[in-house]
Coordinates of C-alpha atoms and ligand atoms in Angstrom, one line a residue:
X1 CA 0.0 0.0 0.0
X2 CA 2.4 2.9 1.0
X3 CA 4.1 1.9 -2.4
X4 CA 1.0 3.0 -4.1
X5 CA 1.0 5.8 -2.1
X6 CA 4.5 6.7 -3.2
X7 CA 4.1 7.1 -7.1
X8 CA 3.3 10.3 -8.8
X9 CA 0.1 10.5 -10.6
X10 CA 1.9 10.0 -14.1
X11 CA 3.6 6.4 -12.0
X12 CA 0.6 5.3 -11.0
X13 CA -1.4 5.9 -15.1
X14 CA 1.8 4.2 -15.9
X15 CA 1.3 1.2 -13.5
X16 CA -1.9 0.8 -14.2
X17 CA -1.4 0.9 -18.3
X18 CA 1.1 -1.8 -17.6
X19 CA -1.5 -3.9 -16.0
X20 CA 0.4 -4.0 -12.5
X21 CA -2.1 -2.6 -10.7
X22 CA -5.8 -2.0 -11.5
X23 CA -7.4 1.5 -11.6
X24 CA -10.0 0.1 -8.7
X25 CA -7.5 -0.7 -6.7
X26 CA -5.9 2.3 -6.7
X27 CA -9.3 4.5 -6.3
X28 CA -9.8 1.8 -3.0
X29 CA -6.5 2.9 -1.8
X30 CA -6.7 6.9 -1.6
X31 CA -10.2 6.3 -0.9
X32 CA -9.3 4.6 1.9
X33 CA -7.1 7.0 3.2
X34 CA -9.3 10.0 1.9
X35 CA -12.2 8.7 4.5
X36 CA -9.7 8.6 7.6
X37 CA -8.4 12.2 6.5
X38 CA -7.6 13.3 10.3
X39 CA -6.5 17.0 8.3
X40 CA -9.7 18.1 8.1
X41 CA -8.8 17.7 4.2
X42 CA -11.9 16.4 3.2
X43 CA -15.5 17.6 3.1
X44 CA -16.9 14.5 1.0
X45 CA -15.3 11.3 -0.1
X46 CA -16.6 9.2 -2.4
X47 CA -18.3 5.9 -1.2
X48 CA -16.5 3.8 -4.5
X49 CA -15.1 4.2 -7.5
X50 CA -18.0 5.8 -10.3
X51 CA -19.1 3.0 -12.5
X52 CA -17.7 4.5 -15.9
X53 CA -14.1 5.0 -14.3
X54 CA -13.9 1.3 -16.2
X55 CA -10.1 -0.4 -16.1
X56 CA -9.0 2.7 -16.6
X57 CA -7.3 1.5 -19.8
X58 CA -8.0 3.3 -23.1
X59 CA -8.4 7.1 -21.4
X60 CA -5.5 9.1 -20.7
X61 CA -5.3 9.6 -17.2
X62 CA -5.8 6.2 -16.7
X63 CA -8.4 6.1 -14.2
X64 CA -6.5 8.3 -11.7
X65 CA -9.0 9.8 -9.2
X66 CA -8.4 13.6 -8.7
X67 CA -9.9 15.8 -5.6
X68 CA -11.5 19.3 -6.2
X69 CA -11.2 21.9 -4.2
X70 CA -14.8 22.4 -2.9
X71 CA -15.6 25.3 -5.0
X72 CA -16.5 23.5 -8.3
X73 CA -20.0 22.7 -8.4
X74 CA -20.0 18.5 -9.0
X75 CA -23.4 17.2 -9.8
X76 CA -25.1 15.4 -7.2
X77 CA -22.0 16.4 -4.6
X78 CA -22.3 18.6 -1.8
X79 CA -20.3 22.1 -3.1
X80 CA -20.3 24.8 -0.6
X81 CA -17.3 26.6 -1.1
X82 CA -16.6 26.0 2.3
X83 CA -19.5 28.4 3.5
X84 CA -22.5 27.2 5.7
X85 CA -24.9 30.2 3.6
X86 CA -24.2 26.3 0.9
X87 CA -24.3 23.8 3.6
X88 CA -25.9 21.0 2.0
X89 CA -25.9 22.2 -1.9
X90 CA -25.9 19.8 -4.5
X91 CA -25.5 21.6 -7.9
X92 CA -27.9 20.0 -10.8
X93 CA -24.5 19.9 -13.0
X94 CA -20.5 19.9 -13.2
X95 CA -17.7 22.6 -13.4
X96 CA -16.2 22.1 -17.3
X97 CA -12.6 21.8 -16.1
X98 CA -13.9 18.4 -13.5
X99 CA -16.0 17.4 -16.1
X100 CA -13.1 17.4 -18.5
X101 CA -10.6 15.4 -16.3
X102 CA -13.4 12.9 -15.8
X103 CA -13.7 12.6 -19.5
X104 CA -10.4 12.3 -19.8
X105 CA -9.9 9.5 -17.1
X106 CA -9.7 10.9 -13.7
X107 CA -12.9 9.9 -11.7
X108 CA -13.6 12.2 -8.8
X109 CA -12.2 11.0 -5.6
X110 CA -13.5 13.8 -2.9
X111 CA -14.3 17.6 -2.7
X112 CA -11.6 19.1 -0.5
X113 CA -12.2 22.0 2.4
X114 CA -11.2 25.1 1.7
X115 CA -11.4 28.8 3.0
X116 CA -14.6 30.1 2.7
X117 CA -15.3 31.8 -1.2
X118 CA -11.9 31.2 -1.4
X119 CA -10.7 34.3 0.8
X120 CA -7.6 33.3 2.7
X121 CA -4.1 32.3 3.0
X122 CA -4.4 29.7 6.2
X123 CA -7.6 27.6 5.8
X124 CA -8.6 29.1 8.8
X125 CA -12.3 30.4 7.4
X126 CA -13.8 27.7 6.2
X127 CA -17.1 27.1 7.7
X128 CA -16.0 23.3 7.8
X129 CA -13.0 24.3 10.4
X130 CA -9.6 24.3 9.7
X131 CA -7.3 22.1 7.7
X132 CA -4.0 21.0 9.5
X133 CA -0.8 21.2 7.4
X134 CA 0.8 17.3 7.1
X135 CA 4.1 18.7 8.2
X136 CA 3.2 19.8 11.5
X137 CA -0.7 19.5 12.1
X138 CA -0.3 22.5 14.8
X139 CA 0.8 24.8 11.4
X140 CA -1.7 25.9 8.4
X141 CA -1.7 24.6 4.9
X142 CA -1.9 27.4 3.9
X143 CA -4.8 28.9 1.6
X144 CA -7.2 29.0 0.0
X145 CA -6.9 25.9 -1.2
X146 CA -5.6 24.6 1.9
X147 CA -7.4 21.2 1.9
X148 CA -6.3 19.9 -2.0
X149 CA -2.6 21.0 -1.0
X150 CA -2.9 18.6 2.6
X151 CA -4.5 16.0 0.4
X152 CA -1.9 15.8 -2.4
X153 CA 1.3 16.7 0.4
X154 CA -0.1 13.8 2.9
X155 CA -0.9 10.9 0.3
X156 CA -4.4 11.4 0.7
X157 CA -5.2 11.8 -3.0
X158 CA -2.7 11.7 -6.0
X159 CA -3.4 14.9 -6.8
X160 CA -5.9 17.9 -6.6
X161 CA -7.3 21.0 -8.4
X162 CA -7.5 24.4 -6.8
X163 CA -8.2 27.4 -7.8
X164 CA -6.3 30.7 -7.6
X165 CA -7.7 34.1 -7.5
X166 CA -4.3 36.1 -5.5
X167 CA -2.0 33.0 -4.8
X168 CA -4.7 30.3 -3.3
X169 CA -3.0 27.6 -5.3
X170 CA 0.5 28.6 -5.2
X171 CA 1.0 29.7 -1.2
X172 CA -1.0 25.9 0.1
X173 CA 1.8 24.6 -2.2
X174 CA 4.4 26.4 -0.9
X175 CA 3.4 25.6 2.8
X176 CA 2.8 21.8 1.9
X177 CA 5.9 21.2 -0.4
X178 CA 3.9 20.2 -3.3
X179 CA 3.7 21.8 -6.9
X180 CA 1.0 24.4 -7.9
X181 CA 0.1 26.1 -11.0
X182 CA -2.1 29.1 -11.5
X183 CA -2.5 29.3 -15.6
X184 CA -2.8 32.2 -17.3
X185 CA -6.1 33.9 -16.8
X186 CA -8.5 32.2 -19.3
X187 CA -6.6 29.3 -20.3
X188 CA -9.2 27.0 -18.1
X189 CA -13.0 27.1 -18.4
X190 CA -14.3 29.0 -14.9
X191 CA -17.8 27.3 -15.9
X192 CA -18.8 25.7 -12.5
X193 CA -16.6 27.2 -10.6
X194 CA -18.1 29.3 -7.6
X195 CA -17.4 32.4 -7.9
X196 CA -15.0 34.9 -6.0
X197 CA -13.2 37.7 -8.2
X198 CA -14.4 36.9 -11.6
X199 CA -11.4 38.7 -13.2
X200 CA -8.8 37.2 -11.6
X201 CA -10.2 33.2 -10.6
X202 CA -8.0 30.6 -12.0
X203 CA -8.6 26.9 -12.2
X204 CA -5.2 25.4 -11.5
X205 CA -3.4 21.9 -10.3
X206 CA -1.6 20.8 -7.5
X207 CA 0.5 18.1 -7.8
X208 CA 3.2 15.8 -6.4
X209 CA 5.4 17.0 -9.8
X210 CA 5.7 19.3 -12.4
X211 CA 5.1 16.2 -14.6
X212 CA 1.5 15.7 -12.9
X213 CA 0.7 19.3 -13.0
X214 CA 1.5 19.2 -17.0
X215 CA -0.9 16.5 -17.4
X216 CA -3.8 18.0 -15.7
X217 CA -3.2 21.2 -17.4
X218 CA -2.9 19.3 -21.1
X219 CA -6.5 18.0 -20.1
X220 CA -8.4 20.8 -18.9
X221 CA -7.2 23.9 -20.8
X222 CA -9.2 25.7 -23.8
X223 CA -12.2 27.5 -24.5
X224 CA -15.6 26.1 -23.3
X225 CA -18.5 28.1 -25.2
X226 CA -19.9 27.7 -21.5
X227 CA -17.2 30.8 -19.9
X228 CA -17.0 33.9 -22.8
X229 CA -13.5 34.4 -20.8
X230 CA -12.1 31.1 -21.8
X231 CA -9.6 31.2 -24.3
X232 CA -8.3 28.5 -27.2
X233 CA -5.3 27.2 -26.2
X234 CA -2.6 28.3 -28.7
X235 CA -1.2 24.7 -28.7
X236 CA -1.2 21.5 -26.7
X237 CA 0.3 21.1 -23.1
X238 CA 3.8 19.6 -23.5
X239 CA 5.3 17.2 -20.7
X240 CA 8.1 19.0 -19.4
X241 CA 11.7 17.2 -20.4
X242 CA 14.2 19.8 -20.2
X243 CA 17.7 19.0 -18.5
X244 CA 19.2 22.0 -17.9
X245 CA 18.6 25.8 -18.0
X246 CA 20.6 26.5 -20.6
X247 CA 20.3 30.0 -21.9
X248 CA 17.2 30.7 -19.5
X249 CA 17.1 34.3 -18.3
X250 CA 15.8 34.6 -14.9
X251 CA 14.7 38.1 -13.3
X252 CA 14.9 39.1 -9.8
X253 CA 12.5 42.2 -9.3
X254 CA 13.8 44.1 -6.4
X255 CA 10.9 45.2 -5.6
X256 CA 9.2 42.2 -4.3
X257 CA 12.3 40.7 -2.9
X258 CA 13.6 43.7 -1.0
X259 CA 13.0 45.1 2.5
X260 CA 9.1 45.5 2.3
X261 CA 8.6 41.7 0.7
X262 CA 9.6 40.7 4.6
X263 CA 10.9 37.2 3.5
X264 CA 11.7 35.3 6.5
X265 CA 15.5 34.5 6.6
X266 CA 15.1 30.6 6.2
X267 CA 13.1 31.1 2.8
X268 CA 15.6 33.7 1.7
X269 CA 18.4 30.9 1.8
X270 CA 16.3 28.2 0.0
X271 CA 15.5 31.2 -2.7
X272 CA 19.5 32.1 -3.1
X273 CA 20.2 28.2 -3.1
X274 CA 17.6 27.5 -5.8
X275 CA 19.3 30.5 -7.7
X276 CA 22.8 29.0 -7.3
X277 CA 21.4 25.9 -8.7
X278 CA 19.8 27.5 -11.6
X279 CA 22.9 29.6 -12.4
X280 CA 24.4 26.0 -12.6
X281 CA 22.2 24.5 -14.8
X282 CA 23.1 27.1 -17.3
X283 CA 20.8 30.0 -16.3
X284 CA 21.5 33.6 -16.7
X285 CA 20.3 35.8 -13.4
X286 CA 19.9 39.7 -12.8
X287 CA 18.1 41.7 -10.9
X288 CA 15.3 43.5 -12.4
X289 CA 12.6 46.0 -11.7
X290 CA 8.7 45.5 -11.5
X291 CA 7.9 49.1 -10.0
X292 CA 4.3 48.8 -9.5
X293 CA 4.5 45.2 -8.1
X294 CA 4.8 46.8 -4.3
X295 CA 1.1 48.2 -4.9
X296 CA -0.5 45.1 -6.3
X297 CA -2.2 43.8 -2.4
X298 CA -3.5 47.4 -1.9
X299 CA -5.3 47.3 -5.7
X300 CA -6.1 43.2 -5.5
X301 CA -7.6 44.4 -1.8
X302 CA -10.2 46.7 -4.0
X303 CA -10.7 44.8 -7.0
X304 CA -11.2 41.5 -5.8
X305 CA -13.6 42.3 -2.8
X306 CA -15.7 44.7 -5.8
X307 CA -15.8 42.2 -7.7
X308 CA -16.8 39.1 -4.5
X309 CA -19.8 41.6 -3.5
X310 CA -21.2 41.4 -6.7
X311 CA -20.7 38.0 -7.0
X312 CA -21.9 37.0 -3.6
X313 CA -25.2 39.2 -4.1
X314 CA -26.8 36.1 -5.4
X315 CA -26.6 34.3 -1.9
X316 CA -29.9 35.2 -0.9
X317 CA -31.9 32.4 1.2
X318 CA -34.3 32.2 -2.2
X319 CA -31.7 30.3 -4.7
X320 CA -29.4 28.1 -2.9
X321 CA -28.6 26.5 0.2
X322 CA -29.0 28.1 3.5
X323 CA -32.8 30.1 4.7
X324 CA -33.6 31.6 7.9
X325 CA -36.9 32.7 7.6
X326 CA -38.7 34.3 10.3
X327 CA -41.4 35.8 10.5
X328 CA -41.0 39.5 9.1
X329 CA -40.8 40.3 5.4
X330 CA -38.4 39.5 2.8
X331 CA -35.3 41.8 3.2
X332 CA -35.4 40.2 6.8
X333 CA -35.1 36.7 5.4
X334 CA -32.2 38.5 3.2
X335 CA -30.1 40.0 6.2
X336 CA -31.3 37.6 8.8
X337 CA -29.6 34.5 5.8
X338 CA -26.5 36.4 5.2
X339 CA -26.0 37.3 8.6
X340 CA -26.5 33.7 9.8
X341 CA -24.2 32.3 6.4
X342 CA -21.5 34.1 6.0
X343 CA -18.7 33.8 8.0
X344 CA -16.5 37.3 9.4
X345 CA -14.3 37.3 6.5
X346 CA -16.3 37.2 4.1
X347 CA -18.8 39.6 5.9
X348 CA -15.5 42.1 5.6
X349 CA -15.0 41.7 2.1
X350 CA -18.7 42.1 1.2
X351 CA -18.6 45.5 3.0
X352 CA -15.5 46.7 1.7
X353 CA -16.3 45.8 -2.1
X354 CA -19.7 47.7 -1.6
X355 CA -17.9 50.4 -0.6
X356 CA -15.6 50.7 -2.8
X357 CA -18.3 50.3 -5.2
X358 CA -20.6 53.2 -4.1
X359 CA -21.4 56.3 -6.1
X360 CA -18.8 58.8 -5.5
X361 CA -16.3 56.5 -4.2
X362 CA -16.1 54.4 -7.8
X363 CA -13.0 56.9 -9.5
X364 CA -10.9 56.9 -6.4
X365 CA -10.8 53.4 -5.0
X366 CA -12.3 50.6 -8.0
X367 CA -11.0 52.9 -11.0
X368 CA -7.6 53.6 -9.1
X369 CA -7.1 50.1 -8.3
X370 CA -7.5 49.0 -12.1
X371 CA -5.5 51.6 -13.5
X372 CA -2.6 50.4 -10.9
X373 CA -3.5 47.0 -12.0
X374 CA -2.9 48.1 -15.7
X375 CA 0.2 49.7 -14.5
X376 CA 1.7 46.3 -12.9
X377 CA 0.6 44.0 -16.1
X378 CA 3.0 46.9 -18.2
X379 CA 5.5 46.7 -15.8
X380 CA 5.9 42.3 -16.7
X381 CA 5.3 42.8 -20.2
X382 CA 8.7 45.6 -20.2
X383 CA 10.2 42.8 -17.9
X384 CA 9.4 40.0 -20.3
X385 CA 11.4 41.8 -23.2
X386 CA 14.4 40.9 -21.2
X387 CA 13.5 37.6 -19.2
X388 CA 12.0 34.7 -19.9
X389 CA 10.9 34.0 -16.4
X390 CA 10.9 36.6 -13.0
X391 CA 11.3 34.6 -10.2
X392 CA 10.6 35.1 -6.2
X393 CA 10.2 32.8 -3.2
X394 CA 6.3 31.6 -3.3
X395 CA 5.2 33.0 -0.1
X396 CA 7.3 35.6 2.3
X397 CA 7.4 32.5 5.1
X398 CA 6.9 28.9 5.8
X399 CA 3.8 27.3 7.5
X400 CA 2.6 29.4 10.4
X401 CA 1.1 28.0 13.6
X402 CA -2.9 27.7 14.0
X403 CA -4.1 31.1 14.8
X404 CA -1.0 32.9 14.6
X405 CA -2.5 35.5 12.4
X406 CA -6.4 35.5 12.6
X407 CA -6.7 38.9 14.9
X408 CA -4.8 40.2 12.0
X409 CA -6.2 40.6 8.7
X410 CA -3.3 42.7 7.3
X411 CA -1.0 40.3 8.6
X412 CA -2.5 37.6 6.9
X413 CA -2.9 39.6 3.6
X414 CA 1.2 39.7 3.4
X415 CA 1.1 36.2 2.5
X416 CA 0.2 37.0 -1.0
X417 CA 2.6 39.9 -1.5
X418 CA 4.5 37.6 -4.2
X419 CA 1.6 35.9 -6.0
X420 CA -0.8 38.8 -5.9
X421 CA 1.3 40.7 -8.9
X422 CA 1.1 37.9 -11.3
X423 CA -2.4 37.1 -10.6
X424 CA -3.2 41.0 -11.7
X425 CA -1.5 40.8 -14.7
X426 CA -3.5 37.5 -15.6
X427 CA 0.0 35.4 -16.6
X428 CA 1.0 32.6 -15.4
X429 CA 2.9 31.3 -12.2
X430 CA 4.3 28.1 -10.4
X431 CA 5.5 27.1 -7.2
X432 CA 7.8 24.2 -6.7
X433 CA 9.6 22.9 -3.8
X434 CA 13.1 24.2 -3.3
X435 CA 13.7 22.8 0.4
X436 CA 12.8 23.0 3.9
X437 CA 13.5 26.0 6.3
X438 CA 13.5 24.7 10.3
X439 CA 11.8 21.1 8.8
X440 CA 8.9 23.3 6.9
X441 CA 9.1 23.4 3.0
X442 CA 9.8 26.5 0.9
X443 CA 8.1 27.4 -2.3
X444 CA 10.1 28.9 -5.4
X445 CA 8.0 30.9 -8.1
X446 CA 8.4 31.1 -11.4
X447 CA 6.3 33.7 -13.5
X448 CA 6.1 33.6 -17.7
X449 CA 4.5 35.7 -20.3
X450 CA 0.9 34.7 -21.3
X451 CA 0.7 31.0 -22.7
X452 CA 4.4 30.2 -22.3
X453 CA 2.7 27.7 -19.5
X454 CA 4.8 24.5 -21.8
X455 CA 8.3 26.5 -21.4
X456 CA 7.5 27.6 -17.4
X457 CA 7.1 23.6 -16.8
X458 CA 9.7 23.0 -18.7
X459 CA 12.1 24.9 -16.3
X460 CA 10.5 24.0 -13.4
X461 CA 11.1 20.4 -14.0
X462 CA 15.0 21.2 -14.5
X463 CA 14.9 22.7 -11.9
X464 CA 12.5 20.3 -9.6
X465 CA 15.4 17.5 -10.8
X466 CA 18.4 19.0 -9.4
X467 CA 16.7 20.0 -6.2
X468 CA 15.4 16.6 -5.9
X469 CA 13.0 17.7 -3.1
X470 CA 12.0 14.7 -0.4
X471 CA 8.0 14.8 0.5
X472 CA 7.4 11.4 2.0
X473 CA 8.0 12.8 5.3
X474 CA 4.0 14.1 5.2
X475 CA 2.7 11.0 4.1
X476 CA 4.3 9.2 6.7
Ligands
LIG501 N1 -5.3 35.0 0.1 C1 -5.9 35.8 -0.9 C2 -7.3 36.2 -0.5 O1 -7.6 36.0 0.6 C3 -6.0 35.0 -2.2 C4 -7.1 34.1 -2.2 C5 -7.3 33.3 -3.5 O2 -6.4 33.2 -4.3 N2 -8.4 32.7 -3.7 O3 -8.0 36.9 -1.2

């Protein structure tokens, strides 16, 4: 059994082609361990493998089972995006890019907790209580998609989607020492997918390798007629096979990594390590600028809280999930529902986006924050002209402990300080483990141009060879 547990996704489709193992019995095996979850991982499990996962021979993922975070709406499967106002929800249909990996041979193990509407960077708001990180279950997992990263980091599923509106894929990775890959905005369908910042959500892997997280982007990029945002992919999704770096020309931007970024010693060593290494696989590295990058948590702190009141407007008692009624009239049953549904985070959001929002206050908060926003996008495009890739640590620290940062909003904002930028400028972004700091993993980012989603695995999986990263110790 732990040898099942062992294999990538891509080892295990490779197993199970060979007819060494049999796609049921691996779907028994992470279900298995899926049900006894003691991280808080999981909100649902399946009870056994669906009937038309077959031998898993003939389909391309082999029969694989994938969990979702519990944002995209699954037929028949409680999706509550981790808030009680959708305790209980069971959507009459199936987000494209879930319905896709199904098709393509990844049956649905579980739906995985996550913070509430996606808004966090510890787990901590889910209405389904925290996830514990696999490294050290007093420590986050980091968020929002806290519960895929524990999953995939503890052996608890082979591999997960997430999504990514400001670094929700990329920091869990970081803080779980798995991969994660926000794609370039439009690349995936958002069809299904409920809703936070509509400009910025991202569908998006995380996986135990760069390998995996090719694969699952191969199958679920392209345009669905179902989101007008999605995009035809220019080309297929290569699997990453380069060896070296080998005229690769990295960017520094001083302006994230500086002063203000406040990157926690231990993380600043496994960033200059990783840098070292890339230098010796035949990468070039300078510093560079990214002026506007410093600004990008104050605009995203506008934008995508605008953007989540809107979108959360349809929460109303009289659609979906969650109704207290009362007696008294209807805007009663409106408050009294969203009072009783949402949790304190979201409530803040809700309030600030409305704000933000209201006549006379449009021009100098919402239409600010999108010119900065415009500003930051220039800023990688002028970068791009002389780099291939910019690259930062993931996330300013390791995993914190439980609670360490709740009274704190602005605290926990920071996180995101080096994911929010790219997430703005709609490109694309991984995180890969380059070590641990203290016995805690560190994540390593790597940003592209729009599309160039084949070449940024490419060097990430250079990259992810010479580090050679060890994560059995959290699925021990
Ligand atoms: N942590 C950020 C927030 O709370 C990003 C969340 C996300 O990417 N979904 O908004």
């Amino acid at each position: 059994m732990s040898e099942l547990i062992d294999l990538t996704a891509a080892q295990a489709a490779e197993r199970i082609r060979a007819g060494e193992i049999s796609a049921n019995e691996l779907f028994e095996a992470y279900r298995e361990r899926a049900a006894a979850d003691e991280l808080n991982a999981f909100t649902w499990v399946a009870e056994s493998a669906p009937q038309d996962a077959g031998n898993g021979h003939g389909v391309a993922l082999a029969g694989v089972p994938v969990a979702v975070k519990d944002l995209f709406c699954t037929e028949g499967v409680p999706s509550q995006s981790g808030s009680k106002i959708l305790e209980g929800y069971r959507p009459p249909y199936t987000a494209t890019v879930v319905a896709k990996l199904h098709d393509a041979g990844a049956p649905l193990l579980g739906k995985t907790n996550q913070d509430e509407f996606a808004m966090g960077s510890s787990n901590e708001n889910s209405a389904f209580g925290p996830v514990l990180n696999p490294w050290d279950r007093g420590r986050v997992p980091g968020g929002s998609s806290g519960g895929s990263a524990a999953a995939v980091a503890a052996g608890l599923a082979p591999w997960a989607l997430g999504t990514d509106t400001g670094g929700s894929i990329r920091q869990p990775a970081s803080l779980c020492g798995i991969v994660g890959f926000k794609p370039t905005y439009g690349a995936c369908s958002r069809y299904g997918m409920i809703a936070f910042a509509s400009s910025l959500d991202q569908a998006g892997p995380l996986t135990r390798d760069v390998t995996d997280a090719a694969l699952i982007l191969r199958h679920t990029v392209g345009h669905d007629r179902l989101d007008s945002t999605s995009l035809q992919y220019p080309h297929e999704i290569e699997l990453p096979m380069a060896e070296d770096l080998t005229g690769i020309r990295l960017g520094v931007p001083e302006d994230l990594t500086g002063a203000e970024g406040g990157i926690e010693p231990g993380v600043r060593e496994s960033f200059d390590a990783t840098l070292k290494l890339a230098e010796r696989l035949g990468a070039s590295i300078e510093p560079c600028r990214l002026p506007h990058a410093p600004h990008a948590l104050s605009a995203y702190y506008l934008i995508a809280p605008a953007e989540a009141s809107a979108n959360l407007a349809r929460f109303d008692g009289v659609r979906y999930g969650l109704r207290v009624d009362g007696d008294k009239d209807l805007v009663t049953m409106y408050s009294s529902t969203r009072e009783a549904g949402f949790g304190p985070e979201v409530k803040r959001r809700i309030m600030l986006g409305t704000y933000a929002l209201s006549s006379g206050y449009y021009d100098a908060y919402y239409g600010t924050a999108q010119k900065v926003r415009t500003k930051i996008s220039e800023d990688f495009t002028a970068a791009f002209e002389r780099f291939d890739f910019i690259v930062t640590p993931t996330s300013p620290c390791t995993a914190f402990s439980l609670g360490a940062k709740t009274a704190d909003p602005l605290a926990m904002y920071l996180n995101d300080f080096l994911a929010v930028p790219m997430s703005l400028a709609g490109i694309p972004a991984i995180s890969i483990p380059s070590g641990l700091s203290d016995g805690l993993p560190v994540g390593f980012q790597l940003a592209g141009p729009a599309f160039s989603e084949s070449r940024l695995l490419d060097a990430a999986y250079a990259l992810e060879r010479a580090i050679g990263f060890d994560g059995s110790p959290a699925r021990a």
